[in-house]
CSV table of C-alpha atoms and ligand atoms in Angstrom, one decimal:
chain,number,residue,atom,x,y,z
A,18,UNK,CA,21.6,-45.5,14.6
A,19,UNK,CA,21.9,-48.7,16.5
A,20,UNK,CA,20.4,-52.0,15.3
A,21,UNK,CA,17.9,-52.1,18.1
A,22,UNK,CA,16.1,-48.9,16.9
A,23,UNK,CA,12.7,-49.7,15.6
A,24,UNK,CA,11.9,-48.1,12.3
A,25,UNK,CA,9.4,-45.2,12.6
A,26,UNK,CA,7.4,-46.8,9.8
A,27,UNK,CA,6.3,-49.5,12.2
A,28,UNK,CA,4.6,-46.9,14.5
A,29,UNK,CA,1.2,-45.3,14.1
A,30,UNK,CA,1.4,-41.7,13.1
A,31,UNK,CA,0.8,-38.7,15.4
A,32,UNK,CA,-2.6,-38.0,14.0
A,33,UNK,CA,-3.9,-41.4,14.8
A,34,UNK,CA,-2.4,-41.4,18.3
A,35,UNK,CA,-4.0,-38.0,18.9
A,36,UNK,CA,-7.4,-39.3,17.7
A,37,UNK,CA,-7.2,-42.2,20.2
A,38,UNK,CA,-6.1,-39.9,23.0
A,39,UNK,CA,-8.9,-37.5,22.4
A,40,UNK,CA,-11.4,-40.3,22.3
A,41,UNK,CA,-10.2,-41.9,25.5
A,42,UNK,CA,-9.7,-38.6,27.4
A,43,UNK,CA,-13.4,-37.8,26.7
A,44,UNK,CA,-14.4,-40.9,28.7
A,45,UNK,CA,-14.7,-40.1,32.4
A,46,UNK,CA,-12.7,-42.7,34.2
A,47,UNK,CA,-12.6,-41.2,37.7
A,48,UNK,CA,-11.7,-44.0,40.1
A,49,UNK,CA,-15.2,-43.8,41.7
A,50,UNK,CA,-17.3,-43.6,38.6
A,51,UNK,CA,-18.3,-47.2,37.9
A,52,UNK,CA,-20.0,-46.4,34.5
A,53,UNK,CA,-17.1,-44.5,33.1
A,54,UNK,CA,-14.6,-47.1,34.4
A,55,UNK,CA,-16.6,-49.8,32.7
A,56,UNK,CA,-16.6,-47.9,29.4
A,57,UNK,CA,-12.9,-47.3,29.6
A,58,UNK,CA,-12.2,-51.0,30.5
A,59,UNK,CA,-14.2,-52.1,27.5
A,60,UNK,CA,-12.2,-49.8,25.2
A,61,UNK,CA,-9.0,-51.2,26.6
A,62,UNK,CA,-10.1,-54.8,26.3
A,63,UNK,CA,-10.7,-54.3,22.6
A,64,UNK,CA,-7.3,-52.6,22.2
A,65,UNK,CA,-5.5,-55.3,24.1
A,66,UNK,CA,-7.2,-58.0,22.1
A,67,UNK,CA,-6.1,-56.4,18.9
A,68,UNK,CA,-2.5,-57.2,19.9
A,69,UNK,CA,-3.4,-60.8,19.5
A,70,UNK,CA,-3.5,-61.7,23.2
A,71,UNK,CA,-6.2,-63.1,25.5
A,72,UNK,CA,-7.4,-60.5,28.0
A,73,UNK,CA,-8.2,-61.4,31.6
A,74,UNK,CA,-10.7,-59.2,33.4
A,75,UNK,CA,-10.1,-59.6,37.1
A,76,UNK,CA,-12.7,-58.2,39.6
A,77,UNK,CA,-10.9,-56.8,42.6
A,78,UNK,CA,-12.1,-56.8,46.3
A,79,UNK,CA,-13.8,-53.6,47.3
A,80,UNK,CA,-11.7,-50.7,48.6
A,81,UNK,CA,-12.2,-50.2,52.4
A,82,UNK,CA,-11.9,-46.7,53.7
A,83,UNK,CA,-12.8,-44.9,56.9
A,84,UNK,CA,-15.2,-41.9,56.9
A,85,UNK,CA,-15.0,-38.9,59.1
A,86,UNK,CA,-17.2,-40.7,61.7
A,87,UNK,CA,-14.6,-43.5,61.9
A,88,UNK,CA,-17.0,-45.9,60.0
A,89,UNK,CA,-15.8,-48.3,57.3
A,90,UNK,CA,-16.9,-47.8,53.8
A,91,UNK,CA,-16.6,-50.3,50.9
A,92,UNK,CA,-16.3,-49.1,47.3
A,93,UNK,CA,-16.5,-51.4,44.3
A,94,UNK,CA,-13.9,-50.3,41.7
A,95,UNK,CA,-13.3,-51.1,38.1
A,96,UNK,CA,-11.6,-54.4,36.9
A,97,UNK,CA,-7.9,-55.0,36.6
A,98,UNK,CA,-7.1,-56.0,33.0
A,99,UNK,CA,-4.2,-58.3,32.4
A,100,UNK,CA,-2.9,-59.9,29.2
A,101,UNK,CA,0.2,-62.2,28.7
A,102,UNK,CA,2.1,-62.8,25.5
A,103,UNK,CA,4.7,-65.6,25.1
A,104,UNK,CA,4.9,-66.6,28.8
A,105,UNK,CA,7.5,-69.3,27.9
A,106,UNK,CA,10.0,-66.9,26.5
A,107,UNK,CA,13.3,-66.7,28.5
A,108,UNK,CA,13.2,-62.9,28.9
A,109,UNK,CA,10.0,-61.3,30.4
A,110,UNK,CA,9.0,-57.7,30.8
A,111,UNK,CA,6.0,-56.1,32.6
A,112,UNK,CA,4.3,-53.1,31.1
A,113,UNK,CA,1.4,-51.2,32.5
A,114,UNK,CA,-0.4,-48.1,33.7
A,115,UNK,CA,-3.5,-47.1,35.5
A,116,UNK,CA,-6.7,-46.2,33.6
A,117,UNK,CA,-8.4,-44.2,36.4
A,118,UNK,CA,-8.1,-40.5,36.7
A,119,UNK,CA,-8.8,-37.9,39.4
A,120,UNK,CA,-11.5,-36.1,37.4
A,121,UNK,CA,-15.2,-36.7,38.0
A,122,UNK,CA,-17.7,-36.9,35.2
A,123,UNK,CA,-18.6,-33.1,35.3
A,124,UNK,CA,-15.0,-32.2,34.6
A,125,UNK,CA,-14.6,-34.6,31.7
A,126,UNK,CA,-17.3,-33.7,29.2
A,127,UNK,CA,-16.2,-31.3,26.5
A,128,UNK,CA,-13.1,-30.3,28.4
A,129,UNK,CA,-10.5,-30.9,25.6
A,130,UNK,CA,-8.8,-27.9,24.1
A,131,UNK,CA,-5.9,-28.0,21.6
A,132,UNK,CA,-3.4,-25.2,21.4
A,133,UNK,CA,-0.9,-26.0,18.6
A,134,UNK,CA,1.0,-29.1,19.8
A,135,UNK,CA,-0.5,-29.0,23.3
A,136,UNK,CA,-3.7,-30.8,24.2
A,137,UNK,CA,-5.3,-29.8,27.4
A,138,UNK,CA,-7.9,-31.9,29.2
A,139,UNK,CA,-8.6,-34.3,32.0
A,140,UNK,CA,-6.1,-37.2,32.1
A,141,UNK,CA,-4.5,-36.4,28.7
A,142,UNK,CA,-1.1,-37.0,30.3
A,143,UNK,CA,-1.9,-38.9,33.5
A,144,UNK,CA,-2.4,-41.4,32.2
A,145,UNK,CA,-4.5,-41.6,29.0
A,146,UNK,CA,-1.4,-40.3,27.1
A,147,UNK,CA,0.6,-43.1,28.7
A,148,UNK,CA,-1.9,-45.7,27.6
A,149,UNK,CA,-1.6,-44.4,24.0
A,150,UNK,CA,2.2,-44.6,24.1
A,151,UNK,CA,2.2,-48.1,25.7
A,152,UNK,CA,-0.2,-49.6,23.2
A,153,UNK,CA,1.6,-48.0,20.2
A,154,UNK,CA,4.9,-49.3,21.4
A,155,UNK,CA,3.7,-52.9,21.7
A,156,UNK,CA,2.0,-52.6,18.3
A,157,UNK,CA,5.3,-51.6,16.8
A,158,UNK,CA,7.4,-54.1,18.7
A,159,UNK,CA,5.2,-57.0,17.7
A,160,UNK,CA,6.1,-56.4,14.1
A,161,UNK,CA,9.9,-56.7,14.7
A,162,UNK,CA,11.8,-59.9,13.9
A,163,UNK,CA,13.1,-60.2,17.5
A,164,UNK,CA,9.6,-60.1,19.1
A,165,UNK,CA,9.3,-63.9,19.3
A,166,UNK,CA,12.2,-63.9,21.8
A,167,UNK,CA,10.6,-61.7,24.4
A,168,UNK,CA,7.5,-62.4,26.5
A,169,UNK,CA,5.5,-59.6,28.1
A,170,UNK,CA,2.6,-59.0,30.4
A,171,UNK,CA,0.4,-55.9,30.1
A,172,UNK,CA,-1.8,-54.6,32.8
A,173,UNK,CA,-4.2,-51.7,33.3
A,174,UNK,CA,-5.3,-51.1,36.9
A,175,UNK,CA,-8.3,-49.1,38.1
A,176,UNK,CA,-7.1,-47.6,41.4
A,177,UNK,CA,-3.7,-45.8,41.2
A,178,UNK,CA,-5.1,-42.4,41.9
A,179,UNK,CA,-6.3,-43.6,45.3
A,180,UNK,CA,-3.0,-45.4,46.1
A,181,UNK,CA,-3.7,-48.8,44.4
A,182,UNK,CA,-5.0,-50.5,47.5
A,183,UNK,CA,-6.8,-53.1,45.5
A,184,UNK,CA,-4.1,-53.8,42.9
A,185,UNK,CA,-1.5,-54.6,45.6
A,186,UNK,CA,-2.1,-58.3,45.4
A,187,UNK,CA,-1.5,-58.3,41.7
A,188,UNK,CA,1.8,-56.4,42.1
A,189,UNK,CA,2.8,-59.0,44.7
A,190,UNK,CA,2.1,-61.7,42.2
A,191,UNK,CA,4.6,-60.1,39.8
A,192,UNK,CA,7.5,-60.9,42.1
A,193,UNK,CA,10.3,-62.9,40.4
A,194,UNK,CA,8.5,-63.1,37.1
A,195,UNK,CA,10.0,-60.1,35.2
A,196,UNK,CA,13.5,-58.8,34.3
A,197,UNK,CA,12.1,-55.3,34.6
A,198,UNK,CA,8.9,-53.2,34.5
A,199,UNK,CA,8.0,-50.1,32.5
A,200,UNK,CA,5.2,-47.8,33.7
A,201,UNK,CA,3.7,-45.0,31.6
A,202,UNK,CA,3.2,-42.2,34.0
A,203,UNK,CA,3.8,-38.9,32.2
A,204,UNK,CA,7.4,-37.6,31.9
A,205,UNK,CA,8.1,-34.1,33.0
A,206,UNK,CA,7.6,-31.1,30.7
A,207,UNK,CA,11.2,-31.2,29.6
A,208,UNK,CA,11.2,-35.0,29.1
A,209,UNK,CA,12.8,-35.7,32.5
A,210,UNK,CA,12.1,-39.0,34.2
A,211,UNK,CA,11.9,-40.2,37.8
A,212,UNK,CA,14.8,-42.3,39.0
A,213,UNK,CA,14.0,-42.1,42.8
A,214,UNK,CA,10.8,-41.6,44.7
A,215,UNK,CA,9.9,-41.0,48.3
A,216,UNK,CA,7.5,-43.4,49.9
A,217,UNK,CA,4.0,-42.4,51.0
A,218,UNK,CA,1.3,-43.5,53.4
A,219,UNK,CA,-2.0,-42.1,54.7
A,220,UNK,CA,-2.9,-42.4,58.3
A,221,UNK,CA,-6.2,-41.8,60.1
A,222,UNK,CA,-6.4,-41.2,63.9
A,223,UNK,CA,-9.9,-41.7,65.2
A,224,UNK,CA,-10.1,-39.8,68.5
A,225,UNK,CA,-13.0,-40.3,70.9
A,226,UNK,CA,-13.9,-38.4,74.0
A,227,UNK,CA,-17.2,-38.0,75.9
A,228,UNK,CA,-20.0,-35.6,74.9
A,229,UNK,CA,-21.7,-33.4,77.4
A,230,UNK,CA,-24.0,-30.4,77.4
A,231,UNK,CA,-21.8,-27.3,77.1
A,232,UNK,CA,-23.8,-25.4,79.7
A,233,UNK,CA,-25.1,-27.9,82.2
A,234,UNK,CA,-22.3,-30.5,82.3
A,235,UNK,CA,-19.3,-28.9,80.6
A,236,UNK,CA,-16.8,-30.5,83.0
A,237,UNK,CA,-18.2,-34.0,82.5
A,238,UNK,CA,-17.2,-33.8,78.8
A,239,UNK,CA,-14.0,-35.0,77.2
A,240,UNK,CA,-13.4,-32.8,74.2
A,241,UNK,CA,-12.2,-34.9,71.2
A,242,UNK,CA,-11.5,-31.9,69.0
A,243,UNK,CA,-9.1,-30.4,71.6
A,244,UNK,CA,-7.4,-33.8,72.1
A,245,UNK,CA,-7.1,-34.3,68.4
A,246,UNK,CA,-5.7,-30.8,67.9
A,247,UNK,CA,-2.9,-31.5,70.4
A,248,UNK,CA,-2.3,-34.8,68.6
A,249,UNK,CA,-2.1,-32.8,65.3
A,250,UNK,CA,0.7,-30.6,66.8
A,251,UNK,CA,2.6,-33.7,68.0
A,252,UNK,CA,2.5,-35.1,64.5
A,253,UNK,CA,3.6,-31.8,62.9
A,254,UNK,CA,6.5,-31.8,65.3
A,255,UNK,CA,7.8,-35.0,63.7
A,256,UNK,CA,8.9,-32.9,60.7
A,257,UNK,CA,12.7,-32.6,60.7
A,258,UNK,CA,13.1,-35.7,63.0
A,259,UNK,CA,13.3,-38.3,60.2
A,260,UNK,CA,15.7,-37.0,57.6
A,261,UNK,CA,13.8,-35.3,54.8
A,262,UNK,CA,10.6,-37.3,55.5
A,263,UNK,CA,7.6,-35.1,55.9
A,264,UNK,CA,4.4,-35.3,57.9
A,265,UNK,CA,1.4,-33.4,56.5
A,266,UNK,CA,-1.5,-32.8,58.9
A,267,UNK,CA,-4.1,-32.7,56.1
A,268,UNK,CA,-7.5,-32.8,57.7
A,269,UNK,CA,-9.1,-32.5,61.1
A,270,UNK,CA,-12.9,-33.1,61.2
A,271,UNK,CA,-15.0,-33.2,64.4
A,272,UNK,CA,-17.6,-31.5,66.4
A,273,UNK,CA,-21.2,-30.6,65.8
A,274,UNK,CA,-23.7,-28.3,67.7
A,275,UNK,CA,-22.0,-25.5,69.6
A,276,UNK,CA,-23.7,-26.3,72.8
A,277,UNK,CA,-22.2,-29.8,73.0
A,278,UNK,CA,-18.7,-31.0,73.9
A,279,UNK,CA,-17.6,-33.0,70.9
A,280,UNK,CA,-16.9,-36.7,71.4
A,281,UNK,CA,-15.4,-37.6,68.1
A,282,UNK,CA,-12.7,-36.1,65.8
A,283,UNK,CA,-10.7,-37.7,63.0
A,284,UNK,CA,-7.3,-36.5,62.0
A,285,UNK,CA,-5.8,-37.4,58.6
A,286,UNK,CA,-2.1,-37.3,57.9
A,287,UNK,CA,0.0,-38.0,54.8
A,288,UNK,CA,3.6,-39.1,55.4
A,289,UNK,CA,6.4,-39.1,52.8
A,290,UNK,CA,9.3,-41.3,53.7
A,291,UNK,CA,12.7,-40.5,52.2
A,292,UNK,CA,14.5,-43.9,52.7
A,293,UNK,CA,13.2,-47.4,53.4
A,294,UNK,CA,15.2,-47.7,56.6
A,295,UNK,CA,13.2,-45.0,58.2
A,296,UNK,CA,9.8,-46.5,57.4
A,297,UNK,CA,9.6,-48.8,60.4
A,298,UNK,CA,10.8,-46.0,62.7
A,299,UNK,CA,8.2,-43.7,61.4
A,300,UNK,CA,5.4,-46.3,61.7
A,301,UNK,CA,6.4,-47.1,65.3
A,302,UNK,CA,6.6,-43.4,66.2
A,303,UNK,CA,3.0,-42.9,65.0
A,304,UNK,CA,1.9,-45.9,66.9
A,305,UNK,CA,3.6,-44.7,70.1
A,306,UNK,CA,1.9,-41.3,69.7
A,307,UNK,CA,-1.5,-42.9,69.2
A,308,UNK,CA,-0.9,-45.1,72.3
A,309,UNK,CA,0.1,-42.0,74.3
A,310,UNK,CA,-3.1,-40.2,73.3
A,311,UNK,CA,-5.2,-43.3,73.9
A,312,UNK,CA,-3.8,-43.6,77.5
A,313,UNK,CA,-5.2,-40.2,78.6
A,314,UNK,CA,-8.2,-40.8,81.0
A,315,UNK,CA,-11.5,-40.4,79.2
A,316,UNK,CA,-10.1,-40.6,75.7
A,317,UNK,CA,-9.6,-43.2,73.0
A,318,UNK,CA,-7.3,-42.9,70.1
A,319,UNK,CA,-7.1,-45.5,67.3
A,320,UNK,CA,-4.6,-45.4,64.5
A,321,UNK,CA,-5.4,-46.8,61.0
A,322,UNK,CA,-3.2,-46.8,57.9
A,323,UNK,CA,0.4,-47.6,56.9
A,324,UNK,CA,3.1,-46.6,54.5
A,325,UNK,CA,1.4,-48.2,51.5
A,326,UNK,CA,4.0,-47.1,48.9
A,327,UNK,CA,7.6,-47.8,50.1
A,328,UNK,CA,10.4,-45.5,48.9
A,329,UNK,CA,11.7,-46.3,45.5
A,330,UNK,CA,15.5,-46.2,45.6
A,331,UNK,CA,17.8,-45.8,42.6
A,332,UNK,CA,19.3,-49.3,42.8
A,333,UNK,CA,22.2,-50.3,40.5
A,334,UNK,CA,19.8,-52.3,38.3
A,335,UNK,CA,17.5,-49.3,37.9
A,336,UNK,CA,20.5,-47.2,36.9
A,337,UNK,CA,21.5,-49.7,34.3
A,338,UNK,CA,18.0,-49.8,32.9
A,339,UNK,CA,18.0,-45.9,32.9
A,340,UNK,CA,21.4,-45.8,31.1
A,341,UNK,CA,20.1,-48.2,28.5
A,342,UNK,CA,17.0,-46.0,28.0
A,343,UNK,CA,19.3,-43.0,27.7
A,344,UNK,CA,21.5,-44.7,25.1
A,345,UNK,CA,18.4,-45.5,22.9
A,346,UNK,CA,16.8,-42.1,23.5
A,347,UNK,CA,19.7,-40.0,22.5
A,348,UNK,CA,19.9,-40.9,18.8
A,349,UNK,CA,16.1,-40.4,18.8
A,350,UNK,CA,16.7,-36.8,19.8
A,351,UNK,CA,15.4,-37.3,23.4
A,352,UNK,CA,17.9,-36.8,26.2
A,353,UNK,CA,16.3,-37.7,29.4
A,354,UNK,CA,17.4,-36.2,32.7
A,355,UNK,CA,16.8,-38.2,35.8
A,356,UNK,CA,15.1,-36.6,38.8
A,357,UNK,CA,14.2,-37.4,42.4
A,358,UNK,CA,10.6,-36.8,43.4
A,359,UNK,CA,8.4,-36.8,46.4
A,360,UNK,CA,5.5,-38.1,44.3
A,361,UNK,CA,4.6,-41.7,44.4
A,362,UNK,CA,3.1,-44.1,41.9
A,363,UNK,CA,2.8,-47.8,41.2
A,364,UNK,CA,6.6,-47.8,40.4
A,365,UNK,CA,7.1,-47.7,44.2
A,366,UNK,CA,5.1,-50.9,44.7
A,367,UNK,CA,6.8,-52.8,41.9
A,368,UNK,CA,10.2,-51.7,43.2
A,369,UNK,CA,9.1,-53.0,46.6
A,370,UNK,CA,8.6,-56.5,45.2
A,371,UNK,CA,12.1,-56.4,43.7
A,372,UNK,CA,11.4,-55.5,40.1
A,373,UNK,CA,13.7,-52.9,38.6
A,374,UNK,CA,11.2,-50.3,37.3
A,375,UNK,CA,11.3,-47.1,35.3
A,376,UNK,CA,7.9,-45.5,35.7
A,377,UNK,CA,7.7,-42.3,33.6
A,378,UNK,CA,7.7,-43.5,30.0
A,379,UNK,CA,4.6,-41.7,29.1
A,380,UNK,CA,4.5,-38.5,27.0
A,381,UNK,CA,5.7,-35.1,28.2
A,382,UNK,CA,3.1,-33.2,30.1
A,383,UNK,CA,2.2,-31.1,33.1
A,384,UNK,CA,-0.5,-29.5,35.3
A,385,UNK,CA,-1.4,-33.0,36.4
A,386,UNK,CA,-4.5,-33.4,38.6
A,387,UNK,CA,-5.6,-29.8,37.7
A,388,UNK,CA,-7.9,-28.3,35.0
A,389,UNK,CA,-4.7,-27.2,33.3
A,390,UNK,CA,-3.4,-30.7,32.7
A,391,UNK,CA,-1.7,-30.8,29.2
A,392,UNK,CA,0.3,-33.2,27.0
A,393,UNK,CA,2.8,-32.5,24.3
A,394,UNK,CA,1.3,-34.2,21.3
A,395,UNK,CA,4.7,-34.3,19.5
A,396,UNK,CA,6.1,-36.6,22.2
A,397,UNK,CA,3.6,-39.4,21.6
A,398,UNK,CA,5.3,-41.1,18.7
A,399,UNK,CA,8.9,-40.6,19.9
A,400,UNK,CA,8.1,-42.1,23.3
A,401,UNK,CA,6.4,-45.1,21.7
A,402,UNK,CA,9.4,-45.6,19.5
A,403,UNK,CA,11.8,-45.4,22.4
A,404,UNK,CA,9.9,-48.1,24.3
A,405,UNK,CA,9.5,-50.3,21.2
A,406,UNK,CA,13.3,-50.0,20.7
A,407,UNK,CA,14.0,-50.8,24.3
A,408,UNK,CA,11.9,-54.0,24.0
A,409,UNK,CA,13.6,-54.8,20.8
A,410,UNK,CA,17.0,-54.5,22.4
A,411,UNK,CA,16.0,-56.7,25.3
A,412,UNK,CA,14.6,-59.3,22.9
A,413,UNK,CA,18.0,-59.5,21.2
A,414,UNK,CA,20.1,-59.7,24.4
A,415,UNK,CA,19.5,-59.2,28.1
A,416,UNK,CA,20.0,-55.4,28.5
A,417,UNK,CA,20.6,-55.8,32.3
A,418,UNK,CA,23.7,-57.9,31.8
B,510,ZN,ZN1,-0.8,-41.3,37.1
């Protein structure tokens, strides 16, 4: 075993990690549940403080979204938690993960079930398991002799499951401050990790026509549902025109009483972009289509949204980080495979500000965002040991050189 491998004796044991995980997964931290988010934030503040660092609780600006009537809504989310350790050290690493989940309070209470080494429940892998691994890795690393040579920043953000609209400013502020970043999204069931991700963006078209009585003045009306349906087809036709990028017409909402010509319809589209060079082309195509549908007499069409997560390419720096992870993982009995995925996470956003990022250092798991979500409990300690060893290696000598 190489000298950078951190001894297993520095890590908490599986039983204690499992206890933390079960406690934290039982707290509802659905993005839009302020009470649960406050509880989870308080737990994390205590955990971060026990690493001997000062924790900053940063309140974020509210999330702004458009409802099906095209009206703006503002939602107050949980705080962003940030802690820094040894900011003067020459080498600096960023570590973090989101603490929100997709599960509302009704889905959280009493939902944990253990089958042998698998624990099933809301957020056990995505990302409460990742939080457990991250904190255990730092706890172990801080006991190593080399720790004093490496600075780190730790963050927990409250909005990844809705695309991190409010954490974006924080990610921007990370530019040029770190050698690399490690995020703790779950690894695949077989331990595979993401090396490349598509980009993603949500778009809303608000289509307005003119209402009229369906019997008396039908021909006076301008039917927004029909106009938006034609628009939906135009968007669907973009599939196949931009490499392997995809356009998912996800939701069309409009209309009311059957005796009225509808004057409002909203169309929601999710776009996945394969490579960064296509991003501006796709955005300008969508704007051009919106403009075309806005120009038809009697109609208005407004476009909202953008590609909020740019594609995450496998840059040479990301590959050298991946290879170093592989070299440390192999003697630990973990042999990661590297995969491409259409899924996005905060790794896309950190990559976009120029930080080499590996984002799937959490435990092995699956069934994410469903009631079958599970985590492999035997992967908790080994993943934490892998990360502690990687930090130890970078503390001794720059692993990207
Ligand atoms: Zn996640």
